[in-house]
Amino acid sequence: MFKVIRSNWLNQFKGILSNNAIDQKLWDELEELLIISDIGLHSTQIILDNFKTVLKSNKSNASLEDVIDLLKTELIDLLDDNGGKEGVNSNRKPVVLMMVGVNGVGKTTSIAKLANFYKTKGNSVMLGAADTFRAAAQEQLTTWAERIEVPIVTGQMNADPASVAYDSVSSTVKRKIDVSIIDTAGRMHTSSNLMNELIKIKRVISKVIPEDSIFPILTLDATLGQNAFLQAKEFSKSLGCKGVFLSKLDGTAKGGIVFPIVMDLQLPILWIGTGEKLDDCDVFESKKFVDAMFA
Ligand SMILES: Nc1nc2c(ncn2[C@@H]2O[C@H](COP(=O)(O)OP(=O)(O)O)[C@@H](O)[C@H]2O)c(=O)[nH]1
Ligand SMILES: [Mg+2]
């Protein structure tokens, strides 16, 4: 798991920590390392402030390894404390995952991965192709559904996406299926029509399933770095997203993007995508992730 992370933080942190006394130069170099790792200014400040406190009370007698361990523990705690751990409670049945995010971030691919993930765990799955804006989106999801062997509800090009989502979720309930995953369109995040359309989808499906069983999941592309944030805030605010599917982690050597997602957006990262194939998908775990950053 997380074999794709190539940050190599261990040697970089060791180098900085062993070459400096605890002074401004140390903080400047640490800050630089965190920022070029995609952590973003705000989260970097929080990490450094916490680390300063820990380091001041420990460095005099702590070994380099101990200091690295303190830092790792702090990073894991920050991820656990800020993102919230609730995630998707799949004991609740049926559960609806409504996948949102701008075009090209990997929504449809991630839906296929999740369908495969839940099916492999023994859950029944139903897909809903509510991206009726692009004809190719229907075909793409249908192809995945056939491969994974899960049922799908599709709609005509330009059909009302809310009605496709409604049909799919209704059918999920009727057929006593465990997990319903809804694909949605992702035109520009600046288009208020898109947000209104997504809000409508959520409202309409809440007529057949309790609202707390609906989980809007934001797909974010890890390679977009800080650029992913504006879109993320907009989606999160409008839809009350419950978590993030972080795609394309194989496409970046950094990985630090997880910190501002969790700390600034206050959204847990639930899954990561690490390639284009069905099983290039892992459940996110803070400790494993931080260990991988330092591997
Ligand atoms: N390397 C890599 N490519 C991915 C990943 N997830 C999706 N993709 C690719 O990203 C492109 C856009 O994906 P798609 O699912 O169509 O995005 P959508 O427009 O958000 O539905 C496709 O070429 C996918 O194969 C991932 O985790 N890693
Ligand atoms: Mg798509």
Short mmCIF file of C-alpha atoms and ligand atoms in Angstrom, two decimals:
data_model
loop_
_atom_site.label_atom_id
_atom_site.label_comp_id
_atom_site.label_asym_id
_atom_site.label_seq_id
_atom_site.Cartn_x
_atom_site.Cartn_y
_atom_site.Cartn_z
CA MET A 1 0.00 0.00 0.00
CA PHE A 2 1.12 3.57 -0.80
CA LYS A 3 4.08 2.16 -2.72
CA VAL A 4 3.58 5.05 -5.12
CA ILE A 5 4.71 7.71 -2.64
CA ARG A 6 8.20 8.81 -3.57
CA SER A 7 8.69 11.79 -1.28
CA ASN A 8 11.76 10.43 0.44
CA TRP A 9 11.18 12.76 3.35
CA LEU A 10 13.36 10.70 5.67
CA ASN A 11 16.69 11.73 4.16
CA GLN A 12 15.58 15.29 3.61
CA PHE A 13 14.37 15.80 7.17
CA LYS A 14 17.43 14.05 8.55
CA GLY A 15 19.68 16.32 6.51
CA ILE A 16 17.95 19.48 7.71
CA LEU A 17 17.73 18.40 11.34
CA SER A 18 21.31 17.24 11.62
CA ASN A 19 22.83 20.25 9.85
CA ASN A 20 21.14 22.90 11.97
CA ALA A 21 20.85 24.07 15.52
CA ILE A 22 17.30 24.92 16.61
CA ASP A 23 17.30 28.37 15.10
CA GLN A 24 15.63 30.38 12.39
CA LYS A 25 17.63 28.66 9.63
CA LEU A 26 16.23 25.28 10.70
CA TRP A 27 12.66 26.59 10.57
CA ASP A 28 13.24 28.23 7.20
CA GLU A 29 14.59 25.02 5.70
CA LEU A 30 11.79 22.91 7.16
CA GLU A 31 9.24 25.40 5.90
CA GLU A 32 10.71 25.26 2.42
CA LEU A 33 10.64 21.45 2.37
CA LEU A 34 7.02 21.34 3.48
CA ILE A 35 5.91 23.95 0.97
CA ILE A 36 7.62 22.29 -2.00
CA SER A 37 5.91 19.07 -0.91
CA ASP A 38 2.53 20.68 -1.74
CA ILE A 39 1.54 21.19 1.87
CA GLY A 40 0.47 24.79 1.39
CA LEU A 41 1.29 27.79 3.54
CA HIS A 42 -1.44 27.53 6.14
CA SER A 43 -0.97 23.85 6.96
CA THR A 44 2.81 24.29 6.91
CA GLN A 45 2.54 26.96 9.59
CA ILE A 46 0.42 24.74 11.82
CA ILE A 47 2.75 21.78 11.39
CA LEU A 48 5.81 23.89 12.13
CA ASP A 49 4.25 25.59 15.17
CA ASN A 50 3.33 22.24 16.68
CA PHE A 51 6.68 20.76 15.81
CA LYS A 52 8.52 23.71 17.39
CA THR A 53 6.79 23.07 20.69
CA VAL A 54 7.54 19.36 20.58
CA LEU A 55 11.12 19.85 19.48
CA LYS A 56 11.94 22.47 22.08
CA SER A 57 10.88 20.18 24.87
CA ASN A 58 12.63 17.14 23.44
CA LYS A 59 15.63 17.85 21.26
CA SER A 60 18.25 18.26 23.96
CA ASN A 61 18.17 14.58 24.80
CA ALA A 62 16.39 13.06 21.81
CA SER A 63 18.16 11.19 19.01
CA LEU A 64 17.57 12.12 15.39
CA GLU A 65 15.38 9.02 15.01
CA ASP A 66 13.33 10.07 18.03
CA VAL A 67 12.81 13.54 16.59
CA ILE A 68 11.67 12.06 13.27
CA ASP A 69 9.27 9.82 15.17
CA LEU A 70 7.89 12.85 17.03
CA LEU A 71 7.30 14.58 13.73
CA LYS A 72 5.60 11.52 12.24
CA THR A 73 3.33 11.17 15.25
CA GLU A 74 2.42 14.83 14.99
CA LEU A 75 1.58 14.50 11.29
CA ILE A 76 -0.55 11.40 11.88
CA ASP A 77 -2.41 13.18 14.71
CA LEU A 78 -3.05 16.21 12.52
CA LEU A 79 -4.57 14.01 9.82
CA ASP A 80 -6.69 12.06 12.30
CA ASP A 81 -7.84 15.05 14.35
CA ASN A 82 -8.75 17.37 11.52
CA GLY A 83 -10.34 15.19 8.90
CA GLY A 84 -12.78 13.49 11.21
CA LYS A 85 -12.98 9.74 11.04
CA GLU A 86 -16.62 9.17 10.32
CA GLY A 87 -16.20 8.63 6.60
CA VAL A 88 -18.71 6.33 4.99
CA ASN A 89 -20.57 4.05 7.32
CA SER A 90 -21.35 1.16 5.04
CA ASN A 91 -23.19 -0.71 7.78
CA ARG A 92 -25.96 1.66 6.90
CA LYS A 93 -27.75 0.11 3.93
CA PRO A 94 -28.22 1.21 1.33
CA VAL A 95 -25.59 3.88 1.25
CA VAL A 96 -25.36 6.35 -1.64
CA LEU A 97 -22.00 7.68 -2.77
CA MET A 98 -22.56 10.73 -4.91
CA MET A 99 -19.29 11.37 -6.69
CA VAL A 100 -18.60 15.00 -7.56
CA GLY A 101 -15.67 16.94 -8.95
CA VAL A 102 -14.57 18.78 -12.08
CA ASN A 103 -14.02 17.06 -15.44
CA GLY A 104 -10.94 14.96 -15.84
CA VAL A 105 -10.09 14.52 -12.15
CA GLY A 106 -10.90 10.82 -12.33
CA LYS A 107 -14.50 10.61 -11.08
CA THR A 108 -15.73 7.89 -13.43
CA THR A 109 -12.59 5.79 -13.01
CA SER A 110 -12.80 6.16 -9.23
CA ILE A 111 -16.44 5.04 -9.32
CA ALA A 112 -15.38 1.88 -11.12
CA LYS A 113 -12.68 1.29 -8.50
CA LEU A 114 -15.15 1.79 -5.64
CA ALA A 115 -17.73 -0.48 -7.27
CA ASN A 116 -15.06 -3.13 -7.57
CA PHE A 117 -13.88 -2.46 -3.97
CA TYR A 118 -17.36 -2.88 -2.47
CA LYS A 119 -18.19 -5.84 -4.65
CA THR A 120 -14.98 -7.58 -3.63
CA LYS A 121 -15.96 -6.98 0.01
CA GLY A 122 -19.21 -8.83 -0.65
CA ASN A 123 -21.56 -5.86 -1.05
CA SER A 124 -24.03 -5.55 -3.90
CA VAL A 125 -23.51 -2.40 -5.95
CA MET A 126 -25.61 -0.35 -8.37
CA LEU A 127 -24.29 2.49 -10.55
CA GLY A 128 -26.12 5.58 -11.76
CA ALA A 129 -24.76 7.45 -14.77
CA ALA A 130 -26.03 10.93 -13.96
CA ASP A 131 -23.40 12.67 -16.06
CA THR A 132 -25.77 13.22 -18.96
CA PHE A 133 -23.80 16.20 -20.18
CA ARG A 134 -21.31 14.14 -22.20
CA ALA A 135 -22.43 11.08 -24.17
CA ALA A 136 -19.03 9.49 -23.65
CA ALA A 137 -19.53 9.54 -19.89
CA GLN A 138 -22.50 7.17 -20.14
CA GLU A 139 -20.57 4.78 -22.37
CA GLN A 140 -17.49 4.90 -20.16
CA LEU A 141 -19.41 4.00 -17.01
CA THR A 142 -21.46 1.35 -18.82
CA THR A 143 -18.27 -0.32 -20.02
CA TRP A 144 -16.97 -0.41 -16.44
CA ALA A 145 -20.29 -1.74 -15.15
CA GLU A 146 -20.16 -4.60 -17.65
CA ARG A 147 -16.60 -5.43 -16.71
CA ILE A 148 -17.28 -5.40 -12.97
CA GLU A 149 -20.66 -7.05 -13.52
CA VAL A 150 -22.78 -4.58 -11.59
CA PRO A 151 -26.13 -3.13 -12.70
CA ILE A 152 -26.29 0.44 -13.98
CA VAL A 153 -29.01 2.97 -14.70
CA THR A 154 -28.21 5.33 -17.56
CA GLY A 155 -30.04 8.25 -19.15
CA GLN A 156 -30.33 9.86 -22.54
CA MET A 157 -27.82 12.54 -23.45
CA ASN A 158 -28.95 15.82 -21.83
CA ALA A 159 -31.63 14.05 -19.79
CA ASP A 160 -32.22 15.56 -16.35
CA PRO A 161 -29.34 14.16 -14.26
CA ALA A 162 -31.49 14.28 -11.12
CA SER A 163 -34.02 11.93 -12.70
CA VAL A 164 -31.30 9.43 -13.67
CA ALA A 165 -29.92 9.58 -10.12
CA TYR A 166 -33.44 9.18 -8.73
CA ASP A 167 -34.15 6.13 -10.90
CA SER A 168 -30.87 4.54 -9.91
CA VAL A 169 -31.32 5.11 -6.18
CA SER A 170 -34.98 4.01 -6.30
CA SER A 171 -33.91 0.83 -8.01
CA THR A 172 -31.17 0.35 -5.39
CA VAL A 173 -33.79 0.54 -2.65
CA LYS A 174 -36.26 -1.72 -4.46
CA ARG A 175 -33.66 -4.36 -5.19
CA LYS A 176 -32.20 -4.13 -1.66
CA ILE A 177 -28.76 -3.32 -3.02
CA ASP A 178 -26.12 -2.26 -0.49
CA VAL A 179 -24.20 0.51 -2.24
CA SER A 180 -25.36 2.97 -4.86
CA ILE A 181 -22.71 5.05 -6.64
CA ILE A 182 -23.79 8.04 -8.70
CA ASP A 183 -21.60 9.62 -11.37
CA THR A 184 -22.17 13.33 -11.99
CA ALA A 185 -21.07 15.91 -14.51
CA GLY A 186 -18.11 18.13 -13.82
CA ARG A 187 -18.14 21.16 -15.99
CA MET A 188 -16.34 24.21 -14.69
CA HIS A 189 -16.65 24.69 -10.96
CA THR A 190 -17.30 28.37 -11.53
CA SER A 191 -20.58 27.52 -13.22
CA SER A 192 -23.30 28.02 -10.65
CA ASN A 193 -25.50 25.81 -12.83
CA LEU A 194 -23.33 22.85 -12.01
CA MET A 195 -23.62 23.43 -8.27
CA ASN A 196 -27.38 23.94 -8.55
CA GLU A 197 -27.67 20.79 -10.57
CA LEU A 198 -25.70 18.78 -7.99
CA ILE A 199 -27.73 20.23 -5.13
CA LYS A 200 -30.87 19.21 -7.00
CA ILE A 201 -29.58 15.66 -7.47
CA LYS A 202 -28.93 15.41 -3.74
CA ARG A 203 -32.33 16.83 -2.88
CA VAL A 204 -34.16 14.52 -5.27
CA ILE A 205 -32.47 11.33 -4.11
CA SER A 206 -33.16 12.29 -0.50
CA LYS A 207 -36.81 11.64 -1.32
CA VAL A 208 -36.07 7.92 -1.51
CA ILE A 209 -33.29 7.58 1.03
CA PRO A 210 -32.52 9.37 4.31
CA GLU A 211 -30.21 12.31 3.82
CA ASP A 212 -27.65 10.94 6.27
CA SER A 213 -27.23 7.89 4.02
CA ILE A 214 -26.15 10.13 1.14
CA PHE A 215 -22.43 10.78 1.00
CA PRO A 216 -21.28 13.42 -1.48
CA ILE A 217 -17.67 12.43 -2.16
CA LEU A 218 -15.32 14.90 -3.77
CA THR A 219 -12.82 13.49 -6.25
CA LEU A 220 -9.63 15.53 -6.26
CA ASP A 221 -6.67 15.10 -8.60
CA ALA A 222 -3.47 14.95 -6.52
CA THR A 223 -1.38 16.24 -9.42
CA LEU A 224 -3.21 19.58 -9.35
CA GLY A 225 -1.56 20.56 -6.07
CA GLN A 226 -2.81 23.81 -4.62
CA ASN A 227 -4.97 24.41 -7.70
CA ALA A 228 -7.31 21.70 -6.51
CA PHE A 229 -8.33 23.91 -3.61
CA LEU A 230 -10.59 26.49 -5.12
CA GLN A 231 -12.74 23.79 -6.67
CA ALA A 232 -12.66 21.73 -3.52
CA LYS A 233 -13.93 24.59 -1.36
CA GLU A 234 -16.76 25.35 -3.73
CA PHE A 235 -17.98 21.75 -3.93
CA SER A 236 -17.55 21.18 -0.25
CA LYS A 237 -19.46 24.31 0.71
CA SER A 238 -22.34 23.75 -1.68
CA LEU A 239 -22.84 20.05 -1.15
CA GLY A 240 -21.60 19.29 2.34
CA CYS A 241 -19.09 16.74 1.07
CA LYS A 242 -18.34 13.93 3.50
CA GLY A 243 -14.94 12.92 2.22
CA VAL A 244 -12.43 12.86 -0.59
CA PHE A 245 -11.33 10.31 -3.15
CA LEU A 246 -7.80 11.50 -3.93
CA SER A 247 -6.98 10.30 -7.44
CA LYS A 248 -3.72 10.15 -9.39
CA LEU A 249 -1.42 9.96 -6.40
CA ASP A 250 0.82 7.93 -8.70
CA GLY A 251 1.27 11.06 -10.81
CA THR A 252 2.99 13.17 -8.18
CA ALA A 253 6.22 12.68 -6.27
CA LYS A 254 4.93 14.92 -3.49
CA GLY A 255 1.91 13.63 -1.62
CA GLY A 256 1.88 16.58 0.79
CA ILE A 257 -1.46 17.67 -0.70
CA VAL A 258 -3.24 15.41 1.78
CA PHE A 259 -2.45 17.81 4.64
CA PRO A 260 -4.21 20.94 3.36
CA ILE A 261 -7.13 18.83 2.13
CA VAL A 262 -7.65 17.47 5.61
CA MET A 263 -6.63 20.54 7.60
CA ASP A 264 -8.12 23.35 5.51
CA LEU A 265 -11.18 21.62 4.10
CA GLN A 266 -11.80 19.54 7.21
CA LEU A 267 -12.63 16.60 4.99
CA PRO A 268 -11.30 13.10 5.57
CA ILE A 269 -9.49 11.42 2.71
CA LEU A 270 -11.27 8.11 2.37
CA TRP A 271 -9.61 6.49 -0.63
CA ILE A 272 -6.64 7.09 -2.88
CA GLY A 273 -6.26 6.27 -6.56
CA THR A 274 -2.85 5.10 -7.65
CA GLY A 275 -3.26 4.24 -11.33
CA GLU A 276 -5.75 3.61 -14.10
CA LYS A 277 -6.63 0.01 -13.30
CA LEU A 278 -9.51 -1.24 -11.18
CA ASP A 279 -7.42 -2.32 -8.24
CA ASP A 280 -5.23 0.80 -8.21
CA CYS A 281 -7.22 1.96 -5.20
CA ASP A 282 -6.55 1.90 -1.45
CA VAL A 283 -8.41 2.87 1.67
CA PHE A 284 -6.56 5.86 3.13
CA GLU A 285 -4.87 5.31 6.46
CA SER A 286 -2.97 8.18 8.10
CA LYS A 287 -0.26 6.08 9.66
CA LYS A 288 0.48 4.08 6.54
CA PHE A 289 0.50 7.26 4.52
CA VAL A 290 2.91 9.11 6.81
CA ASP A 291 5.14 6.04 7.05
CA ALA A 292 5.24 5.94 3.25
CA MET A 293 6.18 9.63 3.07
CA PHE A 294 9.21 8.82 5.24
CA ALA A 295 10.06 5.45 3.68
N1 LIG B 1 -2.51 7.71 -13.34
C1 LIG B 1 -3.79 7.76 -12.95
N2 LIG B 1 -4.74 8.09 -13.84
C2 LIG B 1 -6.03 8.14 -13.42
C3 LIG B 1 -6.38 7.86 -12.07
N3 LIG B 1 -7.73 8.02 -11.97
C4 LIG B 1 -8.18 8.37 -13.20
N4 LIG B 1 -7.16 8.45 -14.08
C5 LIG B 1 -7.20 8.83 -15.52
O1 LIG B 1 -7.65 10.18 -15.62
C6 LIG B 1 -8.39 10.37 -16.82
C7 LIG B 1 -9.75 11.00 -16.52
O2 LIG B 1 -10.51 10.08 -15.75
P1 LIG B 1 -12.09 10.07 -15.71
O3 LIG B 1 -12.46 9.01 -14.74
O4 LIG B 1 -12.67 9.99 -17.06
O5 LIG B 1 -12.35 11.53 -15.08
P2 LIG B 1 -13.74 12.31 -14.88
O6 LIG B 1 -13.86 13.26 -16.02
O7 LIG B 1 -13.58 13.04 -13.59
O8 LIG B 1 -14.83 11.31 -14.84
C8 LIG B 1 -8.51 8.98 -17.46
O9 LIG B 1 -7.52 8.87 -18.46
C9 LIG B 1 -8.21 8.03 -16.30
O10 LIG B 1 -7.68 6.80 -16.73
C10 LIG B 1 -5.34 7.52 -11.14
O11 LIG B 1 -5.53 7.27 -9.94
N5 LIG B 1 -4.06 7.49 -11.64
MG MG B 2 -16.57 11.15 -15.93
#
